[in-house]
Amino acid sequence: MKTEIITVNPDNINPVYIKTAAEKIKDGGLVAFPTETVYGLGADAFNPKAVAKIFEAKKRPFEDPLIVHIAQKEDLYKLTEDISDSALKLADEFWPGPLTLVLKKSKNIPDIITAGLDTVAIRVPADKVALAFIKFSETPIAAPSANLFGRPSPTTAQHVLDDLNEKIDIVIDGGRALIGVESTILDLTQNPPVVLRPGGVSIEKLKKVVKGVEIYKQDKILSPGMYPRHYSPKAKVMLVEGNGNVQVKKIKNLACRFNLQELSVGILAKEENIDKYNGFKVKSIGQGNDLAVCASNLFSVLREFDKEGVDTIIAEGVKEEELGLAIMNRLRKAAGE
Ligand code: TXA
Ligand code: MG
């Protein structure tokens, strides 16, 4: 199958182009589209045959459930039966935006979306192109990230094509994803609510709206789709935590050791430390204090190292607050914990 690329200017959306993509959804096709977090691979959520194609294209295991994307809060009522006050409060506060809510599902949702669970994950994305695309499709859109299963999520249309060219019908190119890490997933069917995946909305912000939010711990509950190794480039990833010169020294020692074994090494460093790695192949993730920039660079830099054929990526950690929690979560998973 040939993958059609439809380029859309987010500041001046041409409805004709979006309608072409929406028609493909109505026909049971697969369309990759930009969101503010990462690119998604969409299909009509009420068409189980179309949704099955997502799993096939991504090589994703069927036990990993999908997020359903809607264009407005009111569409929640098509997907879930009991909507609590805190769900509505969170939706008012954070939608459209990078927050996914896990709620009790209504019976009409196909099992293939929820991996047979009695809950469903839902979000309203903030990206204007995504919203127009969902509206014109006139159906909720089931969409995981538009990468091959286990690979770093795509933040550009080119990343989508690198993984899925000729496996999907259309990719809508709406430019670079602003945030660069996936949505925060909050399970509201647990009491207290549990963050299953840190992401674009920080836990600090969630706690201001809903009391007692807890962070998912590996040993406590197991959510489907929470694989220890994920978001991985082809290169092996090592994460070196800590700070300042101790961290730099440790990384240089490791890099030298790998170089002696004739392995090529890429160092992913904070902007302020770049100069300390003279003579090594090094890329910047952004200033350590600017976590938004670090998040938006993370996946694309991992993919760049892959394109350059690096064997091992040694990454500096960032501080674990706000968006830094999501960044460190992705880095740990890329490293296989
Ligand atoms: O930002 C995002 O969330 C992006 C964009 C495209 O919206 N999507 C995304 O989807 O990251 P995906 O498929 O890569 O991750 C979805 C994860 C699943 O792996 C699973 O862990 C969780 O959402 N999930 C989905 N449904 C769930 C459910 N009913 N209960 C618990 N976890 C669920
Ligand atoms: Mg994913």
PDB file of N, CA and C in Angstrom, residues 80-140:
ATOM      1  N   THR A  80     -18.563   6.111  27.984  1.00  0.00           N
ATOM      2  CA  THR A  80     -18.478   5.689  29.373  1.00  0.00           C
ATOM      3  C   THR A  80     -19.807   5.902  30.067  1.00  0.00           C
ATOM      4  N   GLU A  81     -20.097   5.067  31.064  1.00  0.00           N
ATOM      5  CA  GLU A  81     -21.404   5.135  31.695  1.00  0.00           C
ATOM      6  C   GLU A  81     -21.454   6.073  32.892  1.00  0.00           C
ATOM      7  N   ASP A  82     -20.572   5.814  33.874  1.00  0.00           N
ATOM      8  CA  ASP A  82     -20.660   6.751  34.999  1.00  0.00           C
ATOM      9  C   ASP A  82     -19.484   7.716  35.004  1.00  0.00           C
ATOM     10  N   ILE A  83     -19.828   8.983  34.940  1.00  0.00           N
ATOM     11  CA  ILE A  83     -18.807  10.029  34.897  1.00  0.00           C
ATOM     12  C   ILE A  83     -18.840  10.768  36.226  1.00  0.00           C
ATOM     13  N   SER A  84     -17.769  10.601  36.995  1.00  0.00           N
ATOM     14  CA  SER A  84     -17.748  11.181  38.343  1.00  0.00           C
ATOM     15  C   SER A  84     -17.501  12.680  38.282  1.00  0.00           C
ATOM     16  N   ASP A  85     -17.741  13.328  39.422  1.00  0.00           N
ATOM     17  CA  ASP A  85     -17.468  14.769  39.515  1.00  0.00           C
ATOM     18  C   ASP A  85     -16.001  15.057  39.248  1.00  0.00           C
ATOM     19  N   SER A  86     -15.119  14.190  39.768  1.00  0.00           N
ATOM     20  CA  SER A  86     -13.693  14.512  39.568  1.00  0.00           C
ATOM     21  C   SER A  86     -13.303  14.340  38.103  1.00  0.00           C
ATOM     22  N   ALA A  87     -13.959  13.408  37.391  1.00  0.00           N
ATOM     23  CA  ALA A  87     -13.673  13.273  35.957  1.00  0.00           C
ATOM     24  C   ALA A  87     -14.040  14.567  35.226  1.00  0.00           C
ATOM     25  N   LEU A  88     -15.207  15.108  35.559  1.00  0.00           N
ATOM     26  CA  LEU A  88     -15.654  16.337  34.894  1.00  0.00           C
ATOM     27  C   LEU A  88     -14.755  17.522  35.250  1.00  0.00           C
ATOM     28  N   LYS A  89     -14.353  17.557  36.519  1.00  0.00           N
ATOM     29  CA  LYS A  89     -13.463  18.632  36.975  1.00  0.00           C
ATOM     30  C   LYS A  89     -12.128  18.584  36.222  1.00  0.00           C
ATOM     31  N   LEU A  90     -11.592  17.367  36.098  1.00  0.00           N
ATOM     32  CA  LEU A  90     -10.309  17.199  35.402  1.00  0.00           C
ATOM     33  C   LEU A  90     -10.450  17.556  33.924  1.00  0.00           C
ATOM     34  N   ALA A  91     -11.566  17.116  33.323  1.00  0.00           N
ATOM     35  CA  ALA A  91     -11.799  17.416  31.908  1.00  0.00           C
ATOM     36  C   ALA A  91     -11.892  18.936  31.702  1.00  0.00           C
ATOM     37  N   ASP A  92     -12.604  19.600  32.602  1.00  0.00           N
ATOM     38  CA  ASP A  92     -12.724  21.061  32.494  1.00  0.00           C
ATOM     39  C   ASP A  92     -11.366  21.734  32.596  1.00  0.00           C
ATOM     40  N   GLU A  93     -10.550  21.227  33.493  1.00  0.00           N
ATOM     41  CA  GLU A  93      -9.261  21.863  33.761  1.00  0.00           C
ATOM     42  C   GLU A  93      -8.228  21.574  32.668  1.00  0.00           C
ATOM     43  N   PHE A  94      -8.184  20.329  32.179  1.00  0.00           N
ATOM     44  CA  PHE A  94      -7.037  19.925  31.350  1.00  0.00           C
ATOM     45  C   PHE A  94      -7.365  19.590  29.897  1.00  0.00           C
ATOM     46  N   TRP A  95      -8.636  19.535  29.521  1.00  0.00           N
ATOM     47  CA  TRP A  95      -8.972  19.254  28.124  1.00  0.00           C
ATOM     48  C   TRP A  95      -9.360  20.532  27.405  1.00  0.00           C
ATOM     49  N   PRO A  96      -9.022  20.708  26.145  1.00  0.00           N
ATOM     50  CA  PRO A  96      -8.147  19.810  25.378  1.00  0.00           C
ATOM     51  C   PRO A  96      -6.725  19.873  25.941  1.00  0.00           C
ATOM     52  N   GLY A  97      -6.055  18.722  25.981  1.00  0.00           N
ATOM     53  CA  GLY A  97      -4.694  18.706  26.501  1.00  0.00           C
ATOM     54  C   GLY A  97      -4.184  17.311  26.785  1.00  0.00           C
ATOM     55  N   PRO A  98      -2.930  17.234  27.293  1.00  0.00           N
ATOM     56  CA  PRO A  98      -2.235  15.949  27.377  1.00  0.00           C
ATOM     57  C   PRO A  98      -2.577  15.120  28.627  1.00  0.00           C
ATOM     58  N   LEU A  99      -3.878  14.973  28.900  1.00  0.00           N
ATOM     59  CA  LEU A  99      -4.306  14.124  30.015  1.00  0.00           C
ATOM     60  C   LEU A  99      -5.270  13.058  29.495  1.00  0.00           C
ATOM     61  N   THR A 100      -4.975  11.785  29.809  1.00  0.00           N
ATOM     62  CA  THR A 100      -5.855  10.676  29.441  1.00  0.00           C
ATOM     63  C   THR A 100      -6.518  10.157  30.711  1.00  0.00           C
ATOM     64  N   LEU A 101      -7.845  10.030  30.670  1.00  0.00           N
ATOM     65  CA  LEU A 101      -8.576   9.529  31.839  1.00  0.00           C
ATOM     66  C   LEU A 101      -9.028   8.097  31.597  1.00  0.00           C
ATOM     67  N   VAL A 102      -8.779   7.222  32.556  1.00  0.00           N
ATOM     68  CA  VAL A 102      -9.284   5.844  32.483  1.00  0.00           C
ATOM     69  C   VAL A 102     -10.575   5.789  33.289  1.00  0.00           C
ATOM     70  N   LEU A 103     -11.664   5.395  32.595  1.00  0.00           N
ATOM     71  CA  LEU A 103     -13.004   5.389  33.190  1.00  0.00           C
ATOM     72  C   LEU A 103     -13.700   4.063  32.894  1.00  0.00           C
ATOM     73  N   LYS A 104     -14.795   3.798  33.593  1.00  0.00           N
ATOM     74  CA  LYS A 104     -15.592   2.600  33.292  1.00  0.00           C
ATOM     75  C   LYS A 104     -16.131   2.711  31.872  1.00  0.00           C
ATOM     76  N   LYS A 105     -15.990   1.641  31.091  1.00  0.00           N
ATOM     77  CA  LYS A 105     -16.389   1.760  29.683  1.00  0.00           C
ATOM     78  C   LYS A 105     -17.861   1.414  29.465  1.00  0.00           C
ATOM     79  N   SER A 106     -18.451   1.966  28.436  1.00  0.00           N
ATOM     80  CA  SER A 106     -19.813   1.543  28.102  1.00  0.00           C
ATOM     81  C   SER A 106     -19.745   0.311  27.202  1.00  0.00           C
ATOM     82  N   LYS A 107     -20.861  -0.410  27.144  1.00  0.00           N
ATOM     83  CA  LYS A 107     -20.854  -1.739  26.516  1.00  0.00           C
ATOM     84  C   LYS A 107     -20.575  -1.716  25.026  1.00  0.00           C
ATOM     85  N   ASN A 108     -20.882  -0.579  24.385  1.00  0.00           N
ATOM     86  CA  ASN A 108     -20.724  -0.545  22.922  1.00  0.00           C
ATOM     87  C   ASN A 108     -19.268  -0.432  22.450  1.00  0.00           C
ATOM     88  N   ILE A 109     -18.325  -0.260  23.369  1.00  0.00           N
ATOM     89  CA  ILE A 109     -16.921  -0.140  22.939  1.00  0.00           C
ATOM     90  C   ILE A 109     -16.351  -1.522  22.627  1.00  0.00           C
ATOM     91  N   PRO A 110     -15.803  -1.699  21.421  1.00  0.00           N
ATOM     92  CA  PRO A 110     -15.275  -3.013  21.054  1.00  0.00           C
ATOM     93  C   PRO A 110     -14.152  -3.466  22.000  1.00  0.00           C
ATOM     94  N   ASP A 111     -14.141  -4.752  22.321  1.00  0.00           N
ATOM     95  CA  ASP A 111     -13.144  -5.311  23.239  1.00  0.00           C
ATOM     96  C   ASP A 111     -11.712  -5.110  22.752  1.00  0.00           C
ATOM     97  N   ILE A 112     -11.542  -5.037  21.441  1.00  0.00           N
ATOM     98  CA  ILE A 112     -10.183  -4.931  20.895  1.00  0.00           C
ATOM     99  C   ILE A 112      -9.511  -3.630  21.366  1.00  0.00           C
ATOM    100  N   ILE A 113     -10.307  -2.606  21.662  1.00  0.00           N
ATOM    101  CA  ILE A 113      -9.738  -1.333  22.115  1.00  0.00           C
ATOM    102  C   ILE A 113      -9.249  -1.422  23.551  1.00  0.00           C
ATOM    103  N   THR A 114      -9.999  -2.130  24.380  1.00  0.00           N
ATOM    104  CA  THR A 114      -9.718  -2.114  25.810  1.00  0.00           C
ATOM    105  C   THR A 114      -9.001  -3.382  26.267  1.00  0.00           C
ATOM    106  N   ALA A 115      -8.604  -4.216  25.315  1.00  0.00           N
ATOM    107  CA  ALA A 115      -7.973  -5.501  25.647  1.00  0.00           C
ATOM    108  C   ALA A 115      -8.860  -6.292  26.614  1.00  0.00           C
ATOM    109  N   GLY A 116     -10.166  -6.153  26.414  1.00  0.00           N
ATOM    110  CA  GLY A 116     -11.108  -6.918  27.224  1.00  0.00           C
ATOM    111  C   GLY A 116     -11.343  -6.366  28.620  1.00  0.00           C
ATOM    112  N   LEU A 117     -10.699  -5.254  28.978  1.00  0.00           N
ATOM    113  CA  LEU A 117     -10.904  -4.656  30.307  1.00  0.00           C
ATOM    114  C   LEU A 117     -12.293  -4.024  30.374  1.00  0.00           C
ATOM    115  N   ASP A 118     -12.772  -3.719  31.600  1.00  0.00           N
ATOM    116  CA  ASP A 118     -14.051  -3.022  31.691  1.00  0.00           C
ATOM    117  C   ASP A 118     -13.854  -1.506  31.834  1.00  0.00           C
ATOM    118  N   THR A 119     -12.631  -1.057  31.505  1.00  0.00           N
ATOM    119  CA  THR A 119     -12.348   0.378  31.536  1.00  0.00           C
ATOM    120  C   THR A 119     -11.872   0.835  30.162  1.00  0.00           C
ATOM    121  N   VAL A 120     -11.957   2.151  29.935  1.00  0.00           N
ATOM    122  CA  VAL A 120     -11.474   2.699  28.655  1.00  0.00           C
ATOM    123  C   VAL A 120     -10.697   3.990  28.924  1.00  0.00           C
ATOM    124  N   ALA A 121      -9.634   4.202  28.151  1.00  0.00           N
ATOM    125  CA  ALA A 121      -8.805   5.400  28.283  1.00  0.00           C
ATOM    126  C   ALA A 121      -9.238   6.421  27.233  1.00  0.00           C
ATOM    127  N   ILE A 122      -9.467   7.667  27.669  1.00  0.00           N
ATOM    128  CA  ILE A 122     -10.024   8.689  26.770  1.00  0.00           C
ATOM    129  C   ILE A 122      -9.275  10.012  26.925  1.00  0.00           C
ATOM    130  N   ARG A 123      -9.052  10.693  25.774  1.00  0.00           N
ATOM    131  CA  ARG A 123      -8.549  12.071  25.905  1.00  0.00           C
ATOM    132  C   ARG A 123      -9.023  12.961  24.762  1.00  0.00           C
ATOM    133  N   VAL A 124      -9.045  14.271  25.026  1.00  0.00           N
ATOM    134  CA  VAL A 124      -9.302  15.295  24.013  1.00  0.00           C
ATOM    135  C   VAL A 124      -7.965  15.987  23.734  1.00  0.00           C
ATOM    136  N   PRO A 125      -7.355  15.746  22.573  1.00  0.00           N
ATOM    137  CA  PRO A 125      -6.059  16.377  22.304  1.00  0.00           C
ATOM    138  C   PRO A 125      -6.215  17.877  22.043  1.00  0.00           C
ATOM    139  N   ALA A 126      -5.130  18.622  22.234  1.00  0.00           N
ATOM    140  CA  ALA A 126      -5.198  20.085  22.077  1.00  0.00           C
ATOM    141  C   ALA A 126      -4.824  20.537  20.674  1.00  0.00           C
ATOM    142  N   ASP A 127      -4.124  19.692  19.937  1.00  0.00           N
ATOM    143  CA  ASP A 127      -3.653  20.080  18.602  1.00  0.00           C
ATOM    144  C   ASP A 127      -4.845  20.414  17.688  1.00  0.00           C
ATOM    145  N   LYS A 128      -4.767  21.556  17.010  1.00  0.00           N
ATOM    146  CA  LYS A 128      -5.899  22.021  16.188  1.00  0.00           C
ATOM    147  C   LYS A 128      -6.165  21.082  15.013  1.00  0.00           C
ATOM    148  N   VAL A 129      -5.087  20.552  14.433  1.00  0.00           N
ATOM    149  CA  VAL A 129      -5.252  19.631  13.302  1.00  0.00           C
ATOM    150  C   VAL A 129      -5.935  18.345  13.787  1.00  0.00           C
ATOM    151  N   ALA A 130      -5.503  17.863  14.946  1.00  0.00           N
ATOM    152  CA  ALA A 130      -6.113  16.648  15.509  1.00  0.00           C
ATOM    153  C   ALA A 130      -7.598  16.866  15.754  1.00  0.00           C
ATOM    154  N   LEU A 131      -7.940  18.006  16.336  1.00  0.00           N
ATOM    155  CA  LEU A 131      -9.350  18.274  16.651  1.00  0.00           C
ATOM    156  C   LEU A 131     -10.199  18.342  15.385  1.00  0.00           C
ATOM    157  N   ALA A 132      -9.684  19.015  14.350  1.00  0.00           N
ATOM    158  CA  ALA A 132     -10.432  19.111  13.091  1.00  0.00           C
ATOM    159  C   ALA A 132     -10.613  17.717  12.484  1.00  0.00           C
ATOM    160  N   PHE A 133      -9.561  16.928  12.530  1.00  0.00           N
ATOM    161  CA  PHE A 133      -9.598  15.574  11.960  1.00  0.00           C
ATOM    162  C   PHE A 133     -10.630  14.694  12.688  1.00  0.00           C
ATOM    163  N   ILE A 134     -10.659  14.776  14.010  1.00  0.00           N
ATOM    164  CA  ILE A 134     -11.616  13.953  14.768  1.00  0.00           C
ATOM    165  C   ILE A 134     -13.045  14.415  14.469  1.00  0.00           C
ATOM    166  N   LYS A 135     -13.252  15.744  14.437  1.00  0.00           N
ATOM    167  CA  LYS A 135     -14.590  16.273  14.162  1.00  0.00           C
ATOM    168  C   LYS A 135     -15.096  15.807  12.801  1.00  0.00           C
ATOM    169  N   PHE A 136     -14.270  15.958  11.774  1.00  0.00           N
ATOM    170  CA  PHE A 136     -14.694  15.571  10.421  1.00  0.00           C
ATOM    171  C   PHE A 136     -14.901  14.064  10.309  1.00  0.00           C
ATOM    172  N   SER A 137     -14.212  13.294  11.119  1.00  0.00           N
ATOM    173  CA  SER A 137     -14.365  11.834  11.063  1.00  0.00           C
ATOM    174  C   SER A 137     -15.707  11.397  11.655  1.00  0.00           C
ATOM    175  N   GLU A 138     -16.306  12.255  12.461  1.00  0.00           N
ATOM    176  CA  GLU A 138     -17.627  12.012  13.067  1.00  0.00           C
ATOM    177  C   GLU A 138     -17.693  10.716  13.846  1.00  0.00           C
ATOM    178  N   THR A 139     -16.563  10.335  14.450  1.00  0.00           N
ATOM    179  CA  THR A 139     -16.525   9.139  15.293  1.00  0.00           C
ATOM    180  C   THR A 139     -15.312   9.282  16.219  1.00  0.00           C
ATOM    181  N   PRO A 140     -15.349   8.694  17.407  1.00  0.00           N
ATOM    182  CA  PRO A 140     -14.147   8.699  18.240  1.00  0.00           C
ATOM    183  C   PRO A 140     -13.017   7.943  17.528  1.00  0.00           C
TER     184      PRO A 140
END
